[in-house]
Coordinates of C-alpha atoms in Angstrom, one line a residue:
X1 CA -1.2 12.5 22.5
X2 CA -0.6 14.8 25.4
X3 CA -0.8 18.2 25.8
X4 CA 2.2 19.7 24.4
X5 CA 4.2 23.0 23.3
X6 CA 3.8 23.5 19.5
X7 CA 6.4 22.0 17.6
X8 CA 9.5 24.7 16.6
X9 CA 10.2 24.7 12.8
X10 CA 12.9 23.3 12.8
X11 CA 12.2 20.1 14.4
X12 CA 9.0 20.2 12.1
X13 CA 11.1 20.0 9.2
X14 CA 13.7 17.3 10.5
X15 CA 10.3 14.9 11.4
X16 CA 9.2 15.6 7.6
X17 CA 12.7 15.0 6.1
X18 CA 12.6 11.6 8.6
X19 CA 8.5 10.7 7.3
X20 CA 9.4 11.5 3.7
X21 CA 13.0 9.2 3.3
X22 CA 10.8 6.5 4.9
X23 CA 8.2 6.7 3.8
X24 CA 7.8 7.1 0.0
X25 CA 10.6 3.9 -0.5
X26 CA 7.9 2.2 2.0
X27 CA 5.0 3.0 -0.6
X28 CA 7.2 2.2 -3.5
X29 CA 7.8 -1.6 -1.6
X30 CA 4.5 -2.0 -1.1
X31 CA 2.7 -1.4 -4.3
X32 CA 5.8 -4.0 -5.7
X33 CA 4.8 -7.0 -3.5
X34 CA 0.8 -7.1 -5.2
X35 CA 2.6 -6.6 -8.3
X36 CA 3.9 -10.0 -8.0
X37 CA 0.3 -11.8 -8.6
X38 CA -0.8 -9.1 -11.0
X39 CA 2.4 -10.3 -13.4
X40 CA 1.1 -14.0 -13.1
X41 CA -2.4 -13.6 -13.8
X42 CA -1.5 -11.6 -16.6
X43 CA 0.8 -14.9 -18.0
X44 CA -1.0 -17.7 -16.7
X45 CA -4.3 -16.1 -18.0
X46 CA -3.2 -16.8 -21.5
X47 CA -2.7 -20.6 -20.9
X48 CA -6.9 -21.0 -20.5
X49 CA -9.9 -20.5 -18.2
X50 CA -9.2 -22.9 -16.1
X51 CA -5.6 -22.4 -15.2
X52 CA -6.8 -18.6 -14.4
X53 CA -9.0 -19.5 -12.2
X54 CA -7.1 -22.0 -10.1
X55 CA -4.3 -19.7 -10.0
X56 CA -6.7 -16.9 -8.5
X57 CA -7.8 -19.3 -6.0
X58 CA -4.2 -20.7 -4.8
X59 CA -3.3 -17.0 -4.9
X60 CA -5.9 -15.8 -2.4
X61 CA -4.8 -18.6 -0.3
X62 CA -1.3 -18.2 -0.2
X63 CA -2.0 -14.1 -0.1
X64 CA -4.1 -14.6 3.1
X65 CA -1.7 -17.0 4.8
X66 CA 1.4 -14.6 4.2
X67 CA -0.8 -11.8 5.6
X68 CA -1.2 -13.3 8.9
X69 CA 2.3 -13.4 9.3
X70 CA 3.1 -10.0 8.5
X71 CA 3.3 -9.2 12.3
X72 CA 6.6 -10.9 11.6
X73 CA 7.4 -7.2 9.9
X74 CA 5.9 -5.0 12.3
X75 CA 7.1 -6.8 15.7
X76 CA 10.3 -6.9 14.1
X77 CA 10.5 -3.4 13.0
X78 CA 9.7 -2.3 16.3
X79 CA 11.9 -4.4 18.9
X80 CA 15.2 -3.4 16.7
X81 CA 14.2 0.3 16.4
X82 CA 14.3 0.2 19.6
X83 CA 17.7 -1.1 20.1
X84 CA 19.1 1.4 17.9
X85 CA 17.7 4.4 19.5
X86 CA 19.2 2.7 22.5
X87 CA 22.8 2.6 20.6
X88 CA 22.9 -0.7 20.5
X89 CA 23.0 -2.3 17.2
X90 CA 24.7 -5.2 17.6
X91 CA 21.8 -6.0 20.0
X92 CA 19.1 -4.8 17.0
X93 CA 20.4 -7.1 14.8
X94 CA 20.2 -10.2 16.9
X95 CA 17.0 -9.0 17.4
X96 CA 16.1 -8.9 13.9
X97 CA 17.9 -12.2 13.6
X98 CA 15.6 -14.0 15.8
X99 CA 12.8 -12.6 13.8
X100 CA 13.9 -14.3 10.8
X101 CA 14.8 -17.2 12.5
X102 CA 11.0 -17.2 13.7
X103 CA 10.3 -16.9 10.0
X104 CA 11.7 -20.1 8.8
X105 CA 10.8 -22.0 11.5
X106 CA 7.0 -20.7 11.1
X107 CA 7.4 -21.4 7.2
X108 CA 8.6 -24.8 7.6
X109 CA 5.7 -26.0 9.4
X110 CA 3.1 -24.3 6.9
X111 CA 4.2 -26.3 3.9
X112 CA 4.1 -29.3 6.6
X113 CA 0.5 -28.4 6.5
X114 CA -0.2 -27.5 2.9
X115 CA 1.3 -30.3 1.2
X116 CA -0.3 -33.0 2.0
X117 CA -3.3 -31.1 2.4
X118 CA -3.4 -28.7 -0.6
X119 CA -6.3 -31.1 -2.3
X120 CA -8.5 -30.2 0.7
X121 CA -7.8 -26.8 1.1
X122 CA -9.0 -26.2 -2.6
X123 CA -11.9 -28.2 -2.4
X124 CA -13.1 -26.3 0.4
X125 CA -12.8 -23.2 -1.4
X126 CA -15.3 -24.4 -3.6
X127 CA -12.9 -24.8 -6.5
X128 CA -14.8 -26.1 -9.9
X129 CA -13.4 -29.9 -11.2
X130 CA -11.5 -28.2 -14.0
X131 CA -9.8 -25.8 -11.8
X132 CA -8.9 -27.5 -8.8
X133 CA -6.2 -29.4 -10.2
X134 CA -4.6 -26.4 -11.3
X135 CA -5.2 -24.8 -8.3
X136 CA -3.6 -27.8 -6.5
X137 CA -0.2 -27.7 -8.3
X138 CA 0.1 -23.5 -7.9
X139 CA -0.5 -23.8 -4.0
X140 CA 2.3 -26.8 -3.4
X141 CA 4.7 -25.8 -5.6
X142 CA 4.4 -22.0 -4.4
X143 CA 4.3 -23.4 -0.6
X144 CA 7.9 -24.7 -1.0
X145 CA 8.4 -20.8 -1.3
X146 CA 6.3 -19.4 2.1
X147 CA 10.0 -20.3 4.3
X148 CA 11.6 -17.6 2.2
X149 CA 8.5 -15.2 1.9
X150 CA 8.0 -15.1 5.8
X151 CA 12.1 -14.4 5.7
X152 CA 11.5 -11.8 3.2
X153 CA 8.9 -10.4 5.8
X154 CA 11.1 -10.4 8.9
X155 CA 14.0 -9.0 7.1
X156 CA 12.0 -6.1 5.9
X157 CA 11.4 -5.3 9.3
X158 CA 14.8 -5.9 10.6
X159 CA 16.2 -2.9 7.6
X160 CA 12.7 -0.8 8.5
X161 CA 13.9 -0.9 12.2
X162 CA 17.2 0.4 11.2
X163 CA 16.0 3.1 9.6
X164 CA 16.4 1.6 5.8
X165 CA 13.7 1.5 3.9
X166 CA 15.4 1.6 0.6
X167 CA 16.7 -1.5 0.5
X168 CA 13.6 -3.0 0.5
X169 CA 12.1 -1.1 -2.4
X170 CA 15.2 -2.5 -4.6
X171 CA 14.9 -5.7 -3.4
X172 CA 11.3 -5.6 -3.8
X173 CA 11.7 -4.1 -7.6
X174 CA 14.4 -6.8 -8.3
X175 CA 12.3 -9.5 -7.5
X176 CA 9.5 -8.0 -9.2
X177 CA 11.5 -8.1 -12.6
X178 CA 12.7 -12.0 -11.9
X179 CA 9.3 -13.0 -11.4
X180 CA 8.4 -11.5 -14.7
X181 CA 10.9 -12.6 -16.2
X182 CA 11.0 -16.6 -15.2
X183 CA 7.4 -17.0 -15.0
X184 CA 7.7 -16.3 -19.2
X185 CA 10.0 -18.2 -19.6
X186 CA 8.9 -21.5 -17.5
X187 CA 5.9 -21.2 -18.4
X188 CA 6.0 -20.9 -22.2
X189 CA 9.9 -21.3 -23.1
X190 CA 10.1 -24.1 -20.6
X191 CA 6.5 -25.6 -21.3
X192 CA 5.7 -25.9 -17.4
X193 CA 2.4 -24.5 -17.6
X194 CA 0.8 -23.0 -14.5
X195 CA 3.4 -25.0 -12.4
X196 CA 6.3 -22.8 -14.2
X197 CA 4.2 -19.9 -12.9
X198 CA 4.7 -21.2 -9.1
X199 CA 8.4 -22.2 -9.6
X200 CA 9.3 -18.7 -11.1
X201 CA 7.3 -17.2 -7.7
X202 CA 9.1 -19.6 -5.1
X203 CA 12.5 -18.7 -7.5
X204 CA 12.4 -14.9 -6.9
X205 CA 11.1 -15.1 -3.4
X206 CA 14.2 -17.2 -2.4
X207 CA 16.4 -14.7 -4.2
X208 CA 14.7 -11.7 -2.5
X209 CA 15.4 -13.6 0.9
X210 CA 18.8 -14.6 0.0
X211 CA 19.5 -10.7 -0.8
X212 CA 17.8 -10.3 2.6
X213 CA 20.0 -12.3 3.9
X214 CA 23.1 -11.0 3.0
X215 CA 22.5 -7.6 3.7
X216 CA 21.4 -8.6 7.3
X217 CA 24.5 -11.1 7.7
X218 CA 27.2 -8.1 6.4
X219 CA 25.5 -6.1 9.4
X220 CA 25.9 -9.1 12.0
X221 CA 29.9 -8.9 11.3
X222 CA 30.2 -5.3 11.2
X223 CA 28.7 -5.0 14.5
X224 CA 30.0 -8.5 15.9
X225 CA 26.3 -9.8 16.4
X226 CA 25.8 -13.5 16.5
X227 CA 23.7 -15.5 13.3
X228 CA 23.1 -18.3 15.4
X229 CA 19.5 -19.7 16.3
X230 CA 18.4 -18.5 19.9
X231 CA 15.6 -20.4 21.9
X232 CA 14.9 -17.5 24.5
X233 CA 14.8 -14.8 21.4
X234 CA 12.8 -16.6 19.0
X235 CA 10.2 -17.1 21.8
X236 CA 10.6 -13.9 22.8
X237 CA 9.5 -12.7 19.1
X238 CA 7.1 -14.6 19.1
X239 CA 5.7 -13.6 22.2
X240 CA 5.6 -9.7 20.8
X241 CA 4.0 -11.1 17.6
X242 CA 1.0 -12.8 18.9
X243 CA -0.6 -9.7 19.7
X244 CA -0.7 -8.5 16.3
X245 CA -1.6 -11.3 15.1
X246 CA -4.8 -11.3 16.6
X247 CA -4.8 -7.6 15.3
X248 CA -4.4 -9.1 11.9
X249 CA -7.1 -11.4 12.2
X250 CA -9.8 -9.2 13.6
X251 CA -9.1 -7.3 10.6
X252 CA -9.2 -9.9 8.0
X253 CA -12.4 -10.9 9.7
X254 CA -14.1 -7.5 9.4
X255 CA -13.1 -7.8 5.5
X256 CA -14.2 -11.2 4.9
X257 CA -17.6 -10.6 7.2
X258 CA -17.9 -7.2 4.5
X259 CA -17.4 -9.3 1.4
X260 CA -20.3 -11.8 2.6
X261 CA -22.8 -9.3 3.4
X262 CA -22.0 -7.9 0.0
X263 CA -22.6 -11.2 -1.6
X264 CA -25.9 -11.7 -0.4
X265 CA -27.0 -7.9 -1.3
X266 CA -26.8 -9.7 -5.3
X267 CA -24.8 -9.9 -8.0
X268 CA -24.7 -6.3 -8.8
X269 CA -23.8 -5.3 -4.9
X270 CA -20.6 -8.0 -4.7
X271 CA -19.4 -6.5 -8.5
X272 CA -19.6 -2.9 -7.0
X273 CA -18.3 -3.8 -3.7
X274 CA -15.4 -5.6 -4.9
X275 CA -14.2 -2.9 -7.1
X276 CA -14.9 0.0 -3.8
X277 CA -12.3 -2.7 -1.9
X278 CA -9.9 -2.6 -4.5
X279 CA -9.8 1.4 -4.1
X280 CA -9.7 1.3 -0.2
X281 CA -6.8 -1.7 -0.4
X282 CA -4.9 0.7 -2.7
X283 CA -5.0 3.8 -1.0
X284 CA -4.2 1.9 2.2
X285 CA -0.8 1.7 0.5
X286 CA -0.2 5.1 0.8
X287 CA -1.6 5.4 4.3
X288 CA 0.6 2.2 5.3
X289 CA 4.0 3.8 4.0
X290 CA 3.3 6.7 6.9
X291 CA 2.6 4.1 9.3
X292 CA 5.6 1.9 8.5
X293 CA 7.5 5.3 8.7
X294 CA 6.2 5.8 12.1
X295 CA 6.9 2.5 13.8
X296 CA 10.5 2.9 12.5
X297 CA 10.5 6.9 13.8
X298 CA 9.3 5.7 17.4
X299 CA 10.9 2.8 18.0
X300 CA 14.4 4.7 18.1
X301 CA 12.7 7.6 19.8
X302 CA 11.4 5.3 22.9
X303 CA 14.6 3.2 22.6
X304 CA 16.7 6.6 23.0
X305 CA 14.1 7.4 26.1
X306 CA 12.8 10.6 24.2
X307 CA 9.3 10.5 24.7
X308 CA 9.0 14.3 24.0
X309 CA 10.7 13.4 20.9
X310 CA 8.2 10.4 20.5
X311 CA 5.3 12.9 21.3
X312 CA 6.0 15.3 19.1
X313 CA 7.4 12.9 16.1
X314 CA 3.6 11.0 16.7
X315 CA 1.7 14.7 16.2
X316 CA 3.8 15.4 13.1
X317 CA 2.9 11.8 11.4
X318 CA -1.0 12.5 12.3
X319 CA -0.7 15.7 10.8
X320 CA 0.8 14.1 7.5
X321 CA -1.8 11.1 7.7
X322 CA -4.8 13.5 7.8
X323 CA -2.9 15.8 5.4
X324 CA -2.7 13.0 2.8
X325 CA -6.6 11.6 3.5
X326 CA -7.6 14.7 2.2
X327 CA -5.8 14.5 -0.7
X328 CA -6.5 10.7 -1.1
X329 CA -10.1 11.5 -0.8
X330 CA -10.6 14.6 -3.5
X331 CA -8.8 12.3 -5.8
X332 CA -11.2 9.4 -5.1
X333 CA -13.6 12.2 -5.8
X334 CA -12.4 13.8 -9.1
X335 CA -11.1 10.1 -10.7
X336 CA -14.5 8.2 -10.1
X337 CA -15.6 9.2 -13.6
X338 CA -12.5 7.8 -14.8
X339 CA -12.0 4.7 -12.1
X340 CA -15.4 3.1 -12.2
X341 CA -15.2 2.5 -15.9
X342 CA -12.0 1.1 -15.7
X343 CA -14.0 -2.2 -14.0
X344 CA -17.4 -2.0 -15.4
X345 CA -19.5 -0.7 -17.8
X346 CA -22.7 -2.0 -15.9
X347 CA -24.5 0.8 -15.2
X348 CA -26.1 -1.0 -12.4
X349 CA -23.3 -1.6 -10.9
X350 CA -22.3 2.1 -11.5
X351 CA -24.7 3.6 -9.5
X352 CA -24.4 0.8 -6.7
X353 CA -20.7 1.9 -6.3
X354 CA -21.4 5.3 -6.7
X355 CA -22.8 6.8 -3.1
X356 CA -20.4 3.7 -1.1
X357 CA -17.4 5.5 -3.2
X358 CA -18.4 8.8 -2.0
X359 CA -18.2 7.4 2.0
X360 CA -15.2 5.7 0.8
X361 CA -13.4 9.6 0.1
X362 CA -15.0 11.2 2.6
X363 CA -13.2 8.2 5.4
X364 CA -9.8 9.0 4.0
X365 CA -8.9 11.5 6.7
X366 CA -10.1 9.5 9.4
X367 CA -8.4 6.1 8.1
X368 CA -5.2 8.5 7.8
X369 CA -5.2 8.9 11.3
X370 CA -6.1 5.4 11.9
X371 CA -2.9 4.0 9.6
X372 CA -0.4 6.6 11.3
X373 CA -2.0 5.8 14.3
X374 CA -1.9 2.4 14.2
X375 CA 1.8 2.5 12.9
X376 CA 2.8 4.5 15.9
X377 CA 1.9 2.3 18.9
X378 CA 2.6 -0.8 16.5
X379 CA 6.7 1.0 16.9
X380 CA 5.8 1.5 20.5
X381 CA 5.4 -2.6 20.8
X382 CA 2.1 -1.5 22.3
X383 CA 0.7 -4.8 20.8
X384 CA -1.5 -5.9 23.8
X385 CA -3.8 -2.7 23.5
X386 CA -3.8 -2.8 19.6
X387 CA -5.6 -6.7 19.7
X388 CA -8.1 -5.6 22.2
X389 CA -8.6 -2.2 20.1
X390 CA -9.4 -4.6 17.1
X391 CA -11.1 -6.9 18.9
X392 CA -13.6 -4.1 20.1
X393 CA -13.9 -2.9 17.1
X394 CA -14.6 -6.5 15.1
X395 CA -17.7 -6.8 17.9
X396 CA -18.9 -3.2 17.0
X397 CA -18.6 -4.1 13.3
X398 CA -20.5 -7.7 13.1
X399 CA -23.9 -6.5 13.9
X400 CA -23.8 -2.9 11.9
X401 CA -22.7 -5.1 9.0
X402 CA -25.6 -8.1 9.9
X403 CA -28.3 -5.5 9.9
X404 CA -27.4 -4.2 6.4
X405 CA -29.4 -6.9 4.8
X406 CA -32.2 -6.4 7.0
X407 CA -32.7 -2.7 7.8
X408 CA -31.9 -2.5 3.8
X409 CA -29.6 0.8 2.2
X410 CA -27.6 -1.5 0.1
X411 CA -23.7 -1.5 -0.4
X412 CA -24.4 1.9 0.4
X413 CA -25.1 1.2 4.2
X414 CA -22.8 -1.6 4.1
X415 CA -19.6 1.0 3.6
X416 CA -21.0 3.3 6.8
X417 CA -20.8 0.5 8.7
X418 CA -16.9 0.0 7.1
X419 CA -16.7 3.9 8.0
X420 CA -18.4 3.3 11.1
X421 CA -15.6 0.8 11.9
X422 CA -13.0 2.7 11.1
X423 CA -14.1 5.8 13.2
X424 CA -14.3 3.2 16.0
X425 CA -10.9 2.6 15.4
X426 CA -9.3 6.1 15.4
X427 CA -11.6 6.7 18.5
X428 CA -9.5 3.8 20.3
X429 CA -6.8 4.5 19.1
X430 CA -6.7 8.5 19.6
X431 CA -7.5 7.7 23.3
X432 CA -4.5 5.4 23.9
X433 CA -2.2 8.3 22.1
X434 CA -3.5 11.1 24.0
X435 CA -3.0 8.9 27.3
X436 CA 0.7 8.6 27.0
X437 CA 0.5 5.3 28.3
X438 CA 2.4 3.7 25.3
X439 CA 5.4 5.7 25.8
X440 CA 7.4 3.1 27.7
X441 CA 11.1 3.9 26.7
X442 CA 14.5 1.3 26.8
X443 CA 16.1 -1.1 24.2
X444 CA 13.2 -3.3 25.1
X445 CA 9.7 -3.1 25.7

C-alpha cells in the first residue's frame, strides 16, 4: 500500500459496516461446506471399519480435486465485481455466467476421468483390499456430483462479486441439512449402504446448484443478460483462472510436502501434526471470510476507477486481518489445554504438539495479513503475480521443510519452516500492495 492520508472516521466505519456484512455470512459459508463430510463420516462410520475408511479416502480425493477448482470462485468473484463498480451489471452477470458455464464444462470432463478410472485412483492411494471397494463406489457415485459442485463454486463467486454473500450461507446451510438428512435415510431407511451416502452428497450438491441457478438466472432477466454459452467468455475465464490455479497448487504442495516430512519424524510427530493442521485449516476460515470480503470490496472499487478508495478499503482489511490474528492467536493460546485433549490423550503426542502450537498462535497476525492480503489482489485479478508469489515461496519452503529431518527439532522445527513460509508470503505480498502496481481500474482487467 502507498503512502496515504489517514483514513477519516467516517469512511473507516463505512469500510467496517462493508468487511463485516461480508464477511461473517462468508465464515458462516465456509465452515458449512467441511460440514458436509463431517455429517457422512459420522453416518457411514456406523455401517463398519471398512466402509469408514474407504469413505475417508474417496473424500480426500474428491476434497482435493474440488479445491483446485476453487479459482473458479475467486476469478469469478473478481471479474464481476468489477463490472458492477463499473455499473454494469448486466455485463457482471454474463460474466459470472461464463464462469459457471466453465464449471460444467470442467466437471464434465473430471467424471470422464474418474469413472473409468476410479479403481486406479484408489489403488494408488494405497487403499487396503477391504476398503477399496468401498472407496471405489463413494468416488463414482459422488463424481456424477463434481458438475454441480464446480457450479456451486462459480456461482458463489458470481453472488460474492455482487456484493451477496448471504445467499450463499443459506444455500450452503440448506444443503447442509439435505445432506443430513438423505444420507440417513439412503443409507439406513433405503439400505444403500456407503453408496446411499454418495447419492445423498451428489443429491444436495445438485439442489445447491440448481438454487444457484436460479438465483443467477432471475438476475440475467432483470438486467436483460444473456444465459447462453459463450466461446470467447468461457476462454476468457479460464484464461484469469489459470493463474490461481497454479497459486492453488503451490499451496497444496507446501501442505502435502509438510504432511510427509511429518510422517517420517514417527508416529507420534504425524498424530501431533495432523491435529496442529486441523487448527491452522480452521482458523483459516476466519481469516478467508476477510479475504473473500476483500476481493468482493476491490473489485467494485477498481471497476468504479477508485483506487484511493481501493487504497484505503485495502489498509482497513489489513488492519482487521492483523486485528483478528491476534485474537485468533491468544485463543489458540488459552484453549490448548482444552483442544489438545479433544484429539489425544497421548501424552507424547501432547508435548510434540505443544511448542509447534505455540508457533502456530504466535503466526496468526502474520497469516491475517497474508489471507486479507491475498484476498485483495485476488479482487484486483492480480493473478499473474499471486502464482509467481506462490511459486517463490513453494522453492523457499521445500528445502527448510527437507532439512527438518536432518538438522533434527522435530514437528517443532517443521512448523517454523510453515511460519517461515508464510512470513515469506506476507513479505511478497506486502511489496506488491505497497507498490500500487495492482491497482489497474475498468470493468475489466
Amino acid at each position: 500500500m502507498t503512502q496515504a492520508p489517514e483514513i477519516p472516521e467516517a469512511t473507516r466505519r463505512r469500510h467496517d459496516r462493508e468487511i463485516v456484512a461480508l464477511a461473517v455470512p462468508a465464515f458462516g459459508a465456509l465452515v458449512a461446506e467441511p460440514l458436509f463430510v463431517m455429517a457422512d463420516s459420522a453416518i457411514v462410520g456406523h455401517l463398519g471399519t471398512a466402509q469408514l475408511a474407504g469413505l475417508g479416502i474417496a473424500s480426500a480425493l474428491l476434497t482435493t480435486a474440488v479445491s483446485i477448482f476453487v479459482f473458479l470462485a475467486y476469478a469469478t468473484t473478481a471479474a464481476v465485481a468489477r463490472r458492477v463498480g463499473a455499473g454494469d451489471r448486466a455485463g457482471a452477470i454474463r460474466q459470472g455466467m461464463d464462469g459457471i458455464w466453465l464449471a460444467l464444462l470442467l466437471g464434465t470432463a473430471v467424471i470422464a476421468v474418474v469413472l473409468p478410472l476410479a479403481p486406479g485412483i484408489v489403488d494408488l492411494f494405497g487403499a487396503s483390499t477391504t476398503a477399496a471397494p468401498y472407496a471405489t463406489t463413494y468416488l463414482r457415485v459422488s463424481s456424477l456430483g463434481i458438475p454441480a459442485m464446480l457450479m456451486v463454486l462459480a456461482a458463489t463467486g458470481v453472488l460474492r462479486g455482487l456484493q451477496d454473500t448471504r445467499t450463499p450461507l443459506y444455500v450452503a446451510i440448506g444443503g447442509f441439512i439435505a445432506n443430513g438428512v438423505l444420507n440417513v435415510s439412503l443409507v439406513y431407511g433405503a439400505g444403500l449402504g456407503i453408496a446411499g451416502s454418495a447419492w445423498g452428497t451428489v443429491i444436495a450438491q445438485c439442489a445447491m446448484a440448481a438454487v444457484y441457478l436460479t438465483v443467477v438466472v432471475r438476475g440475467a432477466r432483470r438486467h436483460g443478460a444473456s444465459l447462453r454459452p459463450d466461446a470467447a467468455g468461457i476462454r476468457a475465464s479460464a484464461q484469469a483462472g489459470v493463474p490461481l490455479l497454479v497459486r492453488t497448487l503451490s499451496l497444496r504442495a507446501i501442505l502435502m510436502i509438510a504432511t510427509a516430512v511429518a510422517a517420517r519424524l514417527g508416529d507420534a510427530d504425524i498424530a501431533a501434526h495432523q491435529i496442529i493442521l486441523s487448527l491452522w485449516s480452521l482458523l483459516a476460515f476466519a481469516l478467508d471470510a476477510i479475504a473473500i470480503a476483500g476481493q468482493a470490496i476491490i473489485g467494485r472499487y477498481l471497476g468504479a476507477a477508485d483506487t484511493e478508495g481501493a487504497r484505503a478499503a485495502c489498509r482497513r482489511m489489513v488492519q482487521w486481518g492483523i486485528a483478528t490474528g491476534v485474537v485468533l492467536g491468544l485463543l489458540v493460546v488459552a484453549a490448548r489445554p482444552l483442544f489438545l485433549p479433544l484429539f489425544t490423550g497421548d501424552p507424547v503426542v501432547k508435548d510434540a504438539a505443544l511448542p509447534a502450537l505455540l508457533l502456530v498462535a504466535l503466526s496468526q497476525p502474520i497469516c491475517g495479513i497474508v489471507f486479507v492480503l491475498d484476498g485483495v489482489l485476488m479482487g484486483a485479478g492480480d493473478g499473474p503475480y499471486l502464482a509467481g508469489a506462490m511459486l517463490m515461496t513453494l522453492a523457499v519452503f521445500v528445502p527448510a521443510a527437507l532439512l527438518v529431518p536432518v538438522v533434527g527439532g522435530g514437528l517443532t522445527a517443521l512448523w517454523a519452516a510453515m511460519t517461515l513460509m508464510m512470513t515469506v508470503r506476507m513479505a511478497t505480498l506486502w511489496w506488491r500492495s505497497r507498490s500500487g502496481r495492482w491497482l489497474v481500474t475498468g470493468a475489466t482487467r
